[in-house]
Amino acid sequence: PRSDCVVAERLCLSDSTCNATYRILENCALAKTRLLPLDHDSRVRCLNAELDLGNSSLLHCKCHRRMRRQEHCLRVFWTVHSSMTDGYFNLETSPYENPANEEHWKTDYNKLAALVSGRNCSQLAGDTANPCLKETHVCNLSKKCVRLRTDYASVCTRAAGSEDVCDRRKCLRGLRNFFEKVPEDFTKRILFCPCQDEFCGERRRKTIVPDCSFQSTTKPSCLWLLDLCLEDPFCKSRLADFQQNCQPADTSPDGCSLHSHAACLQAYMGMIGTPMTPNYVSNSSVEVSLWCTCESSGNQKEKCDQILGMFESNKCL
């Protein structure tokens, strides 16, 4: 069985040959992170070090979305695969294992949803017309769901006062915790609840508190957002997972190269709480986008359009 990268690193460091190779790769990854130019010999040495790992567990290790020490695991993965990060469309190998079976979470959700449905209709006025409101009520019956939702809502709500600003970094961390730690059957239904009117659509769009986590007074360049993401192992990993699972395919009937819309939606949710957090663009549609622009991107406009297009015009998503 494929080991996780924390275990694989420990095994490698206990072997003198593997240890030496891994130290070379650490230096290569560090140079990339700091955007230091590598001469030809250094690039060859980095590539050879990666090849020297051969079939070791380190080269084939993966991480899990909800594992302990996840960020350390991701750092190990990108240390070993640093040569794969030369460009946006070279991030197509996800560091994550395929999701495990999560049917036991559905049991908890179904039980609480039945409780909500069985309550007096007058207590839940508007539920029939606003599925997002109903999903919020279901979340409120789960201790973990309501606690983590309250946590991010409190830090993402703009502080009262003359400055009227929120702590974006804390807000994104709170969102990430919610989507990372609450069972997916709850988070998925809150984020993708089907709406027939703008009141429901507004509630759905405001799930991630866009004033704090998503939009700012001016739209930054999408290339700048990408640079921010690639500097962070967590964001880079989620972007790689999104690219792999939401890769569009014109020749495929369902629009997805991997033929799994569920995996694509999970990968999309994984982007929330990162510097490249996406959201619905309005209350009246299911179109999503990043909060960025490709104006003034010069000779990199094509690359910039590809980044934005992965969200705005992605048939798979």
XYZ file of C-alpha atoms in Angstrom:
317
model
C 0.000 0.000 0.000
C 1.111 3.549 -0.750
C 2.435 5.201 2.413
C 1.823 8.754 3.455
C 4.735 11.158 2.940
C 5.426 11.696 6.664
C 6.071 7.965 7.120
C 8.024 7.771 3.847
C 10.251 10.685 4.882
C 11.039 9.027 8.211
C 12.039 5.794 6.450
C 14.176 7.686 3.949
C 16.063 9.674 6.587
C 17.027 6.443 8.371
C 18.829 5.242 5.218
C 22.120 7.031 4.477
C 21.850 6.881 0.663
C 18.231 8.033 0.561
C 18.973 10.672 3.195
C 21.722 12.242 1.034
C 19.451 12.287 -2.035
C 16.598 13.824 -0.065
C 18.856 16.617 1.262
C 19.720 17.551 -2.341
C 16.013 17.732 -3.171
C 15.361 19.911 -0.116
C 17.893 22.448 -1.405
C 16.319 22.321 -4.868
C 12.837 22.936 -3.443
C 14.130 25.777 -1.251
C 15.707 27.485 -4.269
C 12.395 27.218 -6.128
C 10.420 28.631 -3.201
C 12.756 31.619 -2.983
C 12.691 32.023 -6.784
C 16.468 31.661 -6.943
C 17.718 30.928 -10.484
C 19.357 27.509 -10.883
C 22.197 27.065 -13.357
C 22.204 24.137 -15.786
C 24.318 21.884 -13.540
C 22.080 22.525 -10.529
C 18.938 21.711 -12.533
C 20.499 18.456 -13.735
C 21.541 17.583 -10.163
C 17.973 18.194 -8.920
C 16.446 16.087 -11.676
C 18.933 13.269 -11.123
C 18.222 13.292 -7.387
C 14.524 12.842 -8.105
C 15.287 9.993 -10.521
C 17.648 8.390 -7.980
C 14.723 7.808 -5.656
C 13.581 5.197 -8.179
C 10.685 3.180 -6.813
C 11.140 4.266 -3.211
C 8.050 4.894 -1.077
C 9.070 8.567 -0.914
C 8.623 9.055 -4.647
C 5.169 7.468 -4.639
C 3.840 8.731 -1.292
C 0.604 10.711 -0.968
C -1.250 12.750 1.663
C -4.796 12.684 3.034
C -7.081 15.721 3.204
C -7.939 15.308 6.876
C -4.727 13.806 8.206
C -2.727 15.158 11.123
C 0.460 16.998 10.094
C -1.054 17.567 6.656
C 1.085 20.631 5.884
C 4.282 18.730 6.741
C 3.153 15.878 4.505
C 2.530 18.310 1.619
C 5.961 19.909 2.072
C 7.567 16.481 1.736
C 5.551 15.747 -1.421
C 6.574 19.015 -3.106
C 10.193 18.551 -2.016
C 10.282 15.256 -3.904
C 8.326 16.616 -6.888
C 9.852 20.099 -7.096
C 10.759 19.696 -10.783
C 7.038 19.422 -11.587
C 6.243 23.000 -10.588
C 7.639 24.911 -13.553
C 4.278 26.205 -14.732
C 0.585 26.332 -14.034
C -0.321 23.382 -16.209
C 2.456 21.238 -14.751
C 0.589 20.905 -11.443
C -1.701 18.139 -12.648
C -0.450 15.455 -10.225
C -2.365 15.806 -6.994
C -0.567 15.046 -3.706
C -3.825 13.640 -2.305
C -5.041 10.078 -2.202
C -8.470 9.423 -3.664
C -11.151 10.191 -1.039
C -12.066 7.380 1.307
C -15.616 6.105 1.622
C -17.552 8.631 3.710
C -20.944 6.891 3.884
C -20.917 6.878 7.710
C -21.164 10.688 7.644
C -24.321 10.467 5.541
C -25.985 8.565 8.394
C -25.387 11.522 10.758
C -26.627 13.976 8.152
C -29.753 11.977 7.287
C -30.665 11.640 10.962
C -30.434 15.396 11.553
C -32.166 16.258 8.257
C -35.078 14.020 9.300
C -35.323 15.950 12.585
C -35.483 19.252 10.696
C -38.116 17.930 8.284
C -40.230 16.640 11.176
C -40.466 19.988 12.952
C -43.430 22.323 12.832
C -43.428 24.132 9.456
C -44.150 27.479 11.112
C -40.812 27.218 12.935
C -38.981 26.914 9.639
C -40.894 29.392 7.522
C -39.476 29.697 4.031
C -37.579 26.394 4.082
C -39.477 25.022 1.092
C -38.495 28.032 -1.031
C -34.995 28.343 0.418
C -33.087 25.029 0.498
C -29.973 26.872 1.733
C -31.840 27.927 4.859
C -32.876 24.337 5.501
C -29.263 23.151 5.163
C -28.236 25.787 7.695
C -30.813 24.395 10.153
C -29.396 20.879 9.638
C -25.874 22.222 10.290
C -27.116 23.909 13.470
C -28.141 20.501 14.871
C -24.584 19.165 14.470
C -22.271 20.338 17.267
C -19.173 20.290 15.082
C -20.868 21.931 12.081
C -22.415 24.784 14.038
C -19.282 25.396 16.130
C -16.921 25.670 13.162
C -19.445 27.644 11.117
C -19.856 30.098 14.000
C -16.059 30.315 14.351
C -15.456 31.412 10.775
C -18.538 33.645 10.653
C -17.286 35.584 13.692
C -13.800 36.243 12.261
C -15.049 36.883 8.710
C -17.629 39.480 9.725
C -16.253 42.984 9.389
C -15.459 44.603 12.715
C -17.708 47.455 13.772
C -15.918 50.797 13.819
C -14.468 53.515 11.637
C -12.019 51.230 9.794
C -14.649 48.574 9.046
C -12.108 45.916 8.087
C -11.824 42.199 8.716
C -8.780 39.987 9.217
C -8.688 38.231 5.832
C -5.978 35.772 6.879
C -7.934 34.603 9.938
C -11.128 34.475 7.903
C -9.555 32.200 5.293
C -8.118 29.969 8.020
C -11.562 29.707 9.647
C -13.165 28.800 6.303
C -10.489 26.214 5.661
C -11.109 24.651 9.075
C -14.830 24.453 8.373
C -14.456 22.748 4.993
C -11.605 20.573 6.251
C -13.092 19.320 9.530
C -16.863 19.233 9.074
C -18.165 16.084 7.321
C -18.498 16.720 3.607
C -22.151 15.777 3.484
C -22.903 18.912 5.504
C -20.494 21.335 3.790
C -21.371 20.176 0.263
C -25.106 20.699 0.817
C -24.581 24.171 2.292
C -22.327 25.288 -0.566
C -24.223 23.693 -3.467
C -27.847 23.981 -2.295
C -30.192 24.365 -5.320
C -31.855 27.785 -5.519
C -34.890 29.013 -7.434
C -34.802 32.671 -6.362
C -32.327 35.422 -5.498
C -32.942 35.310 -1.728
C -31.724 31.716 -1.665
C -28.913 32.589 -4.103
C -27.748 35.407 -1.865
C -27.560 33.090 1.135
C -25.590 30.561 -0.929
C -23.174 33.218 -2.230
C -22.656 34.550 1.300
C -21.775 31.113 2.687
C -18.109 32.128 2.554
C -18.664 35.784 3.614
C -17.395 37.309 0.346
C -16.795 40.830 1.723
C -13.918 39.431 3.755
C -12.744 36.177 2.175
C -13.335 36.827 -1.515
C -13.559 40.378 -2.767
C -11.580 43.557 -2.123
C -11.934 47.150 -3.307
C -9.865 46.458 -6.431
C -9.355 43.208 -8.312
C -5.737 41.983 -8.200
C -4.060 40.284 -11.143
C -4.830 36.566 -11.465
C -1.086 36.028 -12.034
C -0.394 37.614 -8.639
C -2.964 35.314 -7.012
C -1.276 32.337 -8.659
C 2.155 33.399 -7.357
C 0.708 33.683 -3.833
C -0.760 30.207 -4.178
C 2.413 28.553 -5.480
C 4.402 29.934 -2.531
C 2.118 28.086 -0.093
C 2.360 24.242 -0.072
C -1.264 23.932 1.037
C -2.684 26.184 -1.691
C -0.405 24.667 -4.326
C -1.612 21.198 -3.336
C -5.277 22.175 -3.537
C -4.680 23.802 -6.924
C -2.975 20.632 -8.183
C -5.910 18.585 -6.906
C -8.354 20.957 -8.609
C -6.464 20.769 -11.901
C -6.348 16.980 -11.816
C -9.994 16.422 -10.900
C -11.606 19.324 -12.794
C -9.571 19.082 -15.991
C -12.081 19.783 -18.797
C -12.236 17.546 -21.873
C -14.127 18.728 -24.962
C -14.306 15.200 -26.347
C -15.891 13.751 -23.200
C -19.732 13.661 -22.967
C -19.662 14.839 -19.331
C -16.983 17.480 -19.948
C -14.533 15.905 -17.468
C -11.318 14.106 -18.362
C -11.605 11.917 -15.222
C -15.407 11.507 -15.529
C -16.065 12.310 -11.853
C -18.098 15.399 -11.025
C -18.091 14.432 -7.315
C -14.268 14.509 -7.230
C -14.281 17.847 -9.066
C -16.718 19.412 -6.584
C -14.612 18.120 -3.696
C -11.504 19.643 -5.282
C -13.370 22.937 -5.827
C -14.317 23.002 -2.138
C -10.655 22.418 -1.320
C -9.767 25.784 -2.888
C -11.931 27.649 -0.345
C -9.772 29.141 2.409
C -6.730 29.518 0.121
C -5.482 32.746 -1.528
C -7.312 31.501 -4.661
C -10.706 31.194 -2.937
C -13.508 31.065 -5.554
C -17.169 32.029 -5.103
C -20.481 32.540 -6.898
C -20.423 35.775 -8.886
C -24.088 36.712 -8.302
C -27.311 35.778 -6.486
C -29.057 34.660 -9.669
C -26.716 32.082 -11.227
C -24.378 29.215 -10.409
C -21.440 30.818 -12.237
C -18.277 30.949 -10.163
C -15.030 32.852 -10.492
C -11.881 34.035 -8.759
C -11.749 37.658 -7.619
C -9.046 38.767 -10.047
C -8.517 40.287 -13.477
C -6.340 39.680 -16.525
C -6.193 43.319 -17.547
C -2.633 44.649 -17.854
C -1.158 41.125 -17.885
C 0.890 41.953 -20.998
C 2.556 39.049 -22.761
C 1.285 36.675 -20.052
C -2.370 37.305 -20.879
C -2.879 33.822 -22.340
C -1.589 32.197 -19.147
C -3.721 34.564 -17.063
C -6.847 33.734 -19.094
C -6.182 30.017 -18.570
C -6.082 30.497 -14.797
C -9.361 32.426 -14.765
C -10.914 30.070 -17.323
C -10.369 27.056 -15.035
C -13.176 28.540 -12.924
C -15.231 30.736 -15.263
C -15.564 28.519 -18.338
C -14.763 25.021 -17.106
C -17.263 22.503 -18.523
C -16.269 19.889 -15.942
C -16.850 22.240 -13.005
